[in-house]
């Protein structure tokens, strides 16, 4: 894809995401990044909860991309946004939803890619002292992954007390003690820091997402030639190998264009044309 070779794109981030994002955009599209220095993307909502996010993840992402473009006066913009919580299909598991958007003002393109990250360390615990958290700290990957500490039930005047960027167990210990002392129940709330630069697992998700988005941008619509051709959704109904009943498994993938209305259906990329009876509502009810 030659059309973006050497072009500059505004990346609105203040959390070092460019380390995860830049490479696929450079190698697949020849795009160069510019970072709007001094832009406070936390004004749109921050992970530590100090600024509540009022927009949905996708609206916040769009807003951020536009803000970067305006700040730098560039017609190309890129931004990403993550949200974390229970997995939509498996509520007992944590999952992350990462969205990323590329905007091309001159061509009028808005190209999205989304990723449900099943691998996330998103979690929190309450503790009176560090010793209670020993196994958990390994599980959430501290200190390679950051933690945020605050009083569980803040005493009057301690509502905004918060510790982050704690480099080691000693400083974490101090933060827990201080937060516990400022809590009416003597306990600190310790949560995983989901800011990209303090969360290598999230950085890895962003790398995967950036590669997908760059590949999508590099794909041209077979009908109108616009960038951003890619998979829209999947069509279920792969027939059972025993009885031929449609199952919930993907039968075909639907591809579409962001610029015109052209769509195409393609067979599964793994070539599978029949489903194992274990997925069949008739053979395995
Ligand atoms: Zn069957
Ligand atoms: Zn098209």
CSV table of C-alpha atoms and ligand atoms in Angstrom, one decimal:
chain,number,residue,atom,x,y,z
A,1,UNK,CA,0.0,0.0,0.0
A,2,UNK,CA,1.8,3.1,-1.3
A,3,UNK,CA,-0.8,5.8,-0.6
A,4,UNK,CA,0.5,6.5,3.0
A,5,UNK,CA,4.2,6.1,2.4
A,6,UNK,CA,6.1,8.7,4.4
A,7,UNK,CA,2.9,10.4,5.6
A,8,UNK,CA,2.5,11.5,9.2
A,9,UNK,CA,-0.2,10.3,11.5
A,10,UNK,CA,-1.2,11.9,14.8
A,11,UNK,CA,-1.1,9.3,17.6
A,12,UNK,CA,-3.0,10.7,20.6
A,13,UNK,CA,-1.5,8.9,23.6
A,14,UNK,CA,0.3,9.8,26.8
A,15,UNK,CA,1.0,6.2,27.9
A,16,UNK,CA,3.8,5.1,25.7
A,17,UNK,CA,1.5,3.1,23.4
A,18,UNK,CA,3.7,4.1,20.4
A,19,UNK,CA,6.1,1.4,21.5
A,20,UNK,CA,3.5,-1.2,20.7
A,21,UNK,CA,1.7,0.4,17.8
A,22,UNK,CA,4.3,2.1,15.6
A,23,UNK,CA,6.1,-0.9,14.1
A,24,UNK,CA,3.2,-2.5,12.1
A,25,UNK,CA,2.1,0.9,10.8
A,26,UNK,CA,5.7,1.7,9.7
A,27,UNK,CA,6.4,-1.7,8.1
A,28,UNK,CA,3.0,-2.3,6.4
A,29,UNK,CA,2.1,1.3,5.4
A,30,UNK,CA,5.2,3.4,5.7
A,31,UNK,CA,3.4,5.8,8.1
A,32,UNK,CA,5.4,7.9,10.5
A,33,UNK,CA,4.0,8.8,13.9
A,34,UNK,CA,3.8,12.2,15.5
A,35,UNK,CA,2.8,12.6,19.1
A,36,UNK,CA,0.9,15.6,20.3
A,37,UNK,CA,3.1,16.5,23.3
A,38,UNK,CA,1.3,18.0,26.2
A,39,UNK,CA,-2.0,16.6,25.2
A,40,UNK,CA,-3.8,15.3,28.3
A,41,UNK,CA,-5.8,12.3,27.1
A,42,UNK,CA,-6.8,11.6,30.7
A,43,UNK,CA,-9.2,14.5,30.4
A,44,UNK,CA,-11.4,12.0,28.6
A,45,UNK,CA,-11.4,9.6,31.5
A,46,UNK,CA,-8.6,7.8,33.3
A,47,UNK,CA,-8.0,4.3,34.6
A,48,UNK,CA,-7.4,5.3,38.1
A,49,UNK,CA,-11.0,6.6,38.3
A,50,UNK,CA,-9.9,10.2,39.1
A,51,UNK,CA,-11.6,11.4,35.9
A,52,UNK,CA,-14.7,9.3,35.2
A,53,UNK,CA,-15.1,8.3,31.6
A,54,UNK,CA,-18.4,9.7,30.4
A,55,UNK,CA,-18.1,8.6,26.8
A,56,UNK,CA,-18.3,5.0,25.6
A,57,UNK,CA,-15.0,3.4,24.6
A,58,UNK,CA,-15.5,3.9,20.9
A,59,UNK,CA,-16.7,7.5,21.3
A,60,UNK,CA,-13.7,8.3,23.6
A,61,UNK,CA,-11.4,6.7,21.0
A,62,UNK,CA,-12.8,8.8,18.1
A,63,UNK,CA,-12.6,11.9,20.2
A,64,UNK,CA,-9.0,11.3,21.2
A,65,UNK,CA,-8.0,10.6,17.5
A,66,UNK,CA,-9.6,13.9,16.4
A,67,UNK,CA,-8.0,15.8,19.3
A,68,UNK,CA,-4.6,14.6,18.2
A,69,UNK,CA,-5.2,15.6,14.6
A,70,UNK,CA,-6.4,19.0,15.6
A,71,UNK,CA,-3.5,19.6,17.9
A,72,UNK,CA,-0.9,18.7,15.2
A,73,UNK,CA,-2.9,19.9,12.2
A,74,UNK,CA,-2.6,16.5,10.5
A,75,UNK,CA,-5.3,14.9,8.3
A,76,UNK,CA,-4.5,11.4,9.6
A,77,UNK,CA,-5.1,10.3,13.2
A,78,UNK,CA,-4.9,7.1,15.2
A,79,UNK,CA,-6.1,6.3,18.8
A,80,UNK,CA,-6.9,3.4,20.9
A,81,UNK,CA,-9.0,2.8,24.0
A,82,UNK,CA,-9.3,-0.1,26.4
A,83,UNK,CA,-12.0,-1.1,28.8
A,84,UNK,CA,-11.8,-3.9,31.3
A,85,UNK,CA,-14.3,-6.0,33.2
A,86,UNK,CA,-16.0,-9.4,33.3
A,87,UNK,CA,-15.8,-11.3,30.0
A,88,UNK,CA,-19.1,-10.9,28.1
A,89,UNK,CA,-19.6,-14.6,27.6
A,90,UNK,CA,-17.8,-15.9,30.8
A,91,UNK,CA,-18.6,-13.4,33.6
A,92,UNK,CA,-16.3,-15.2,36.1
A,93,UNK,CA,-13.3,-14.4,33.9
A,94,UNK,CA,-11.8,-10.9,33.3
A,95,UNK,CA,-11.4,-9.7,29.7
A,96,UNK,CA,-10.3,-6.5,28.0
A,97,UNK,CA,-11.9,-4.9,25.1
A,98,UNK,CA,-9.4,-2.9,23.0
A,99,UNK,CA,-10.6,-0.7,20.2
A,100,UNK,CA,-8.4,1.2,17.7
A,101,UNK,CA,-9.4,3.7,15.0
A,102,UNK,CA,-7.6,5.2,12.0
A,103,UNK,CA,-9.0,8.4,10.5
A,104,UNK,CA,-8.2,9.8,7.1
A,105,UNK,CA,-9.9,13.2,6.8
A,106,UNK,CA,-9.1,13.8,3.2
A,107,UNK,CA,-10.4,10.4,2.0
A,108,UNK,CA,-13.3,10.4,4.5
A,109,UNK,CA,-12.3,7.1,6.0
A,110,UNK,CA,-12.9,5.8,9.5
A,111,UNK,CA,-11.3,2.3,9.9
A,112,UNK,CA,-11.8,0.3,13.1
A,113,UNK,CA,-10.4,-2.8,14.6
A,114,UNK,CA,-11.5,-4.4,17.9
A,115,UNK,CA,-9.9,-7.1,20.1
A,116,UNK,CA,-11.3,-9.0,23.0
A,117,UNK,CA,-8.3,-9.8,25.1
A,118,UNK,CA,-8.8,-13.0,27.1
A,119,UNK,CA,-5.3,-12.6,28.5
A,120,UNK,CA,-5.5,-9.7,31.0
A,121,UNK,CA,-4.3,-9.3,34.5
A,122,UNK,CA,-7.3,-7.0,35.3
A,123,UNK,CA,-8.0,-7.7,39.0
A,124,UNK,CA,-8.2,-6.2,42.5
A,125,UNK,CA,-7.8,-7.2,46.1
A,126,UNK,CA,-8.1,-5.6,49.5
A,127,UNK,CA,-5.5,-6.1,52.2
A,128,UNK,CA,-4.4,-4.8,55.5
A,129,UNK,CA,-0.8,-5.5,54.8
A,130,UNK,CA,1.4,-6.7,52.0
A,131,UNK,CA,1.8,-10.2,53.3
A,132,UNK,CA,-1.8,-11.0,52.5
A,133,UNK,CA,-1.1,-10.5,48.8
A,134,UNK,CA,1.9,-12.7,48.2
A,135,UNK,CA,0.5,-15.2,45.7
A,136,UNK,CA,-1.7,-12.6,44.1
A,137,UNK,CA,1.2,-10.3,43.3
A,138,UNK,CA,2.8,-13.1,41.2
A,139,UNK,CA,-0.5,-13.8,39.5
A,140,UNK,CA,-0.9,-10.1,38.4
A,141,UNK,CA,2.7,-9.9,37.4
A,142,UNK,CA,4.0,-7.2,39.9
A,143,UNK,CA,6.4,-5.4,39.6
A,144,UNK,CA,6.6,-5.8,35.8
A,145,UNK,CA,2.9,-4.8,35.8
A,146,UNK,CA,2.0,-1.8,37.8
A,147,UNK,CA,-0.5,-1.5,40.7
A,148,UNK,CA,-2.6,1.3,42.1
A,149,UNK,CA,-3.2,1.5,45.8
A,150,UNK,CA,-5.9,3.5,47.7
A,151,UNK,CA,-7.8,3.3,51.0
A,152,UNK,CA,-10.8,0.9,50.7
A,153,UNK,CA,-13.1,3.2,52.7
A,154,UNK,CA,-11.3,6.5,52.7
A,155,UNK,CA,-11.5,8.5,56.0
A,156,UNK,CA,-12.6,12.2,55.6
A,157,UNK,CA,-9.9,14.1,53.7
A,158,UNK,CA,-8.3,10.9,52.2
A,159,UNK,CA,-10.8,10.6,49.3
A,160,UNK,CA,-8.2,11.4,46.7
A,161,UNK,CA,-5.3,9.5,48.3
A,162,UNK,CA,-3.8,7.2,45.6
A,163,UNK,CA,-0.4,5.6,45.0
A,164,UNK,CA,0.9,4.5,41.6
A,165,UNK,CA,4.1,3.9,39.8
A,166,UNK,CA,5.4,1.8,42.6
A,167,UNK,CA,8.6,0.2,41.5
A,168,UNK,CA,9.1,-2.6,44.1
A,169,UNK,CA,7.7,-4.5,47.0
A,170,UNK,CA,9.2,-2.1,49.5
A,171,UNK,CA,7.4,0.9,48.1
A,172,UNK,CA,4.2,-1.1,47.6
A,173,UNK,CA,4.4,-2.1,51.3
A,174,UNK,CA,4.7,1.6,52.2
A,175,UNK,CA,1.7,2.5,50.0
A,176,UNK,CA,-0.5,-0.2,51.4
A,177,UNK,CA,0.4,0.8,55.0
A,178,UNK,CA,-0.4,4.5,54.2
A,179,UNK,CA,-3.7,3.7,52.4
A,180,UNK,CA,-4.8,1.2,55.1
A,181,UNK,CA,-4.1,3.9,57.8
A,182,UNK,CA,-6.3,6.3,55.9
A,183,UNK,CA,-9.2,3.8,55.5
A,184,UNK,CA,-12.0,3.5,58.1
A,185,UNK,CA,-11.7,-0.3,58.0
A,186,UNK,CA,-7.9,-0.3,58.0
A,187,UNK,CA,-7.7,-1.9,54.6
A,188,UNK,CA,-6.2,-0.8,51.3
A,189,UNK,CA,-7.6,-1.5,47.9
A,190,UNK,CA,-4.9,-2.7,45.5
A,191,UNK,CA,-5.8,-2.9,41.8
A,192,UNK,CA,-4.0,-3.6,38.6
A,193,UNK,CA,-2.7,-0.5,36.7
A,194,UNK,CA,-4.3,-0.8,33.2
A,195,UNK,CA,-2.3,2.1,31.7
A,196,UNK,CA,-0.5,0.7,28.7
A,197,UNK,CA,3.1,1.7,29.8
A,198,UNK,CA,2.6,-0.1,33.2
A,199,UNK,CA,1.0,-3.2,31.8
A,200,UNK,CA,3.0,-5.4,29.4
A,201,UNK,CA,0.1,-7.8,28.9
A,202,UNK,CA,-2.0,-4.9,27.6
A,203,UNK,CA,0.9,-3.7,25.4
A,204,UNK,CA,1.0,-7.1,23.8
A,205,UNK,CA,-2.8,-6.9,23.0
A,206,UNK,CA,-2.2,-3.5,21.5
A,207,UNK,CA,0.6,-4.9,19.3
A,208,UNK,CA,-1.8,-7.6,18.0
A,209,UNK,CA,-4.5,-5.0,17.4
A,210,UNK,CA,-2.2,-2.6,15.7
A,211,UNK,CA,-1.0,-5.3,13.3
A,212,UNK,CA,-4.6,-6.2,12.4
A,213,UNK,CA,-5.6,-2.6,11.9
A,214,UNK,CA,-2.5,-1.8,9.7
A,215,UNK,CA,-3.3,-4.9,7.6
A,216,UNK,CA,-6.9,-3.8,7.2
A,217,UNK,CA,-5.8,-0.4,6.1
A,218,UNK,CA,-3.4,-2.0,3.6
A,219,UNK,CA,-6.2,-4.0,2.1
A,220,UNK,CA,-8.1,-2.3,-0.8
A,221,UNK,CA,-11.8,-2.8,-1.5
A,222,UNK,CA,-12.1,-5.0,-4.6
A,223,UNK,CA,-15.0,-2.8,-5.9
A,224,UNK,CA,-14.0,0.9,-5.2
A,225,UNK,CA,-10.3,0.6,-4.2
A,226,UNK,CA,-10.6,2.4,-0.9
A,227,UNK,CA,-8.4,1.3,2.0
A,228,UNK,CA,-9.8,-0.6,5.0
A,229,UNK,CA,-11.3,-3.7,3.3
A,230,UNK,CA,-11.7,-6.4,5.9
A,231,UNK,CA,-13.8,-8.8,7.9
A,232,UNK,CA,-17.0,-7.4,9.2
A,233,UNK,CA,-18.5,-10.4,11.0
A,234,UNK,CA,-19.1,-14.1,10.7
A,235,UNK,CA,-22.0,-16.1,9.4
A,236,UNK,CA,-22.8,-19.0,11.7
A,237,UNK,CA,-24.4,-22.3,10.5
A,238,UNK,CA,-21.5,-24.7,9.7
A,239,UNK,CA,-23.4,-28.0,9.0
A,240,UNK,CA,-23.0,-31.0,11.3
A,241,UNK,CA,-20.9,-33.8,9.7
A,242,UNK,CA,-23.4,-36.5,10.9
A,243,UNK,CA,-26.9,-35.0,10.2
A,244,UNK,CA,-26.3,-31.7,8.2
A,245,UNK,CA,-28.1,-29.5,10.8
A,246,UNK,CA,-26.6,-26.0,11.0
A,247,UNK,CA,-24.6,-25.4,14.1
A,248,UNK,CA,-23.5,-22.2,15.8
A,249,UNK,CA,-20.0,-22.5,14.4
A,250,UNK,CA,-18.9,-20.1,11.8
A,251,UNK,CA,-19.8,-21.1,8.2
A,252,UNK,CA,-18.5,-18.1,6.3
A,253,UNK,CA,-16.8,-14.8,7.0
A,254,UNK,CA,-18.3,-11.5,5.7
A,255,UNK,CA,-16.0,-8.9,4.3
A,256,UNK,CA,-16.9,-5.3,3.7
A,257,UNK,CA,-15.7,-1.8,2.7
A,258,UNK,CA,-15.7,1.3,4.9
A,259,UNK,CA,-16.3,3.5,1.9
A,260,UNK,CA,-18.9,1.8,-0.4
A,261,UNK,CA,-21.5,-0.8,0.3
A,262,UNK,CA,-19.7,-3.7,-1.3
A,263,UNK,CA,-19.5,-6.9,0.8
A,264,UNK,CA,-18.4,-10.4,0.0
A,265,UNK,CA,-18.7,-13.8,1.8
A,266,UNK,CA,-15.7,-16.1,2.0
A,267,UNK,CA,-15.3,-19.6,3.3
A,268,UNK,CA,-13.6,-20.1,6.7
A,269,UNK,CA,-9.9,-19.5,6.4
A,270,UNK,CA,-9.1,-22.9,8.0
A,271,UNK,CA,-11.0,-24.7,5.2
A,272,UNK,CA,-13.4,-26.5,7.6
A,273,UNK,CA,-16.7,-27.2,5.8
A,274,UNK,CA,-18.5,-29.5,8.4
A,275,UNK,CA,-18.8,-29.3,12.2
A,276,UNK,CA,-18.0,-32.0,14.7
A,277,UNK,CA,-21.2,-33.5,16.1
A,278,UNK,CA,-20.3,-32.2,19.6
A,279,UNK,CA,-21.5,-28.8,18.4
A,280,UNK,CA,-24.7,-30.1,16.9
A,281,UNK,CA,-28.0,-29.2,18.6
A,282,UNK,CA,-29.6,-32.5,17.3
A,283,UNK,CA,-26.7,-35.0,17.8
A,284,UNK,CA,-25.5,-33.6,21.1
A,285,UNK,CA,-28.4,-31.7,22.6
B,1,LIG,ZN1,-25.9,-33.4,13.9
B,2,LIG,ZN1,-15.5,-0.1,-1.6
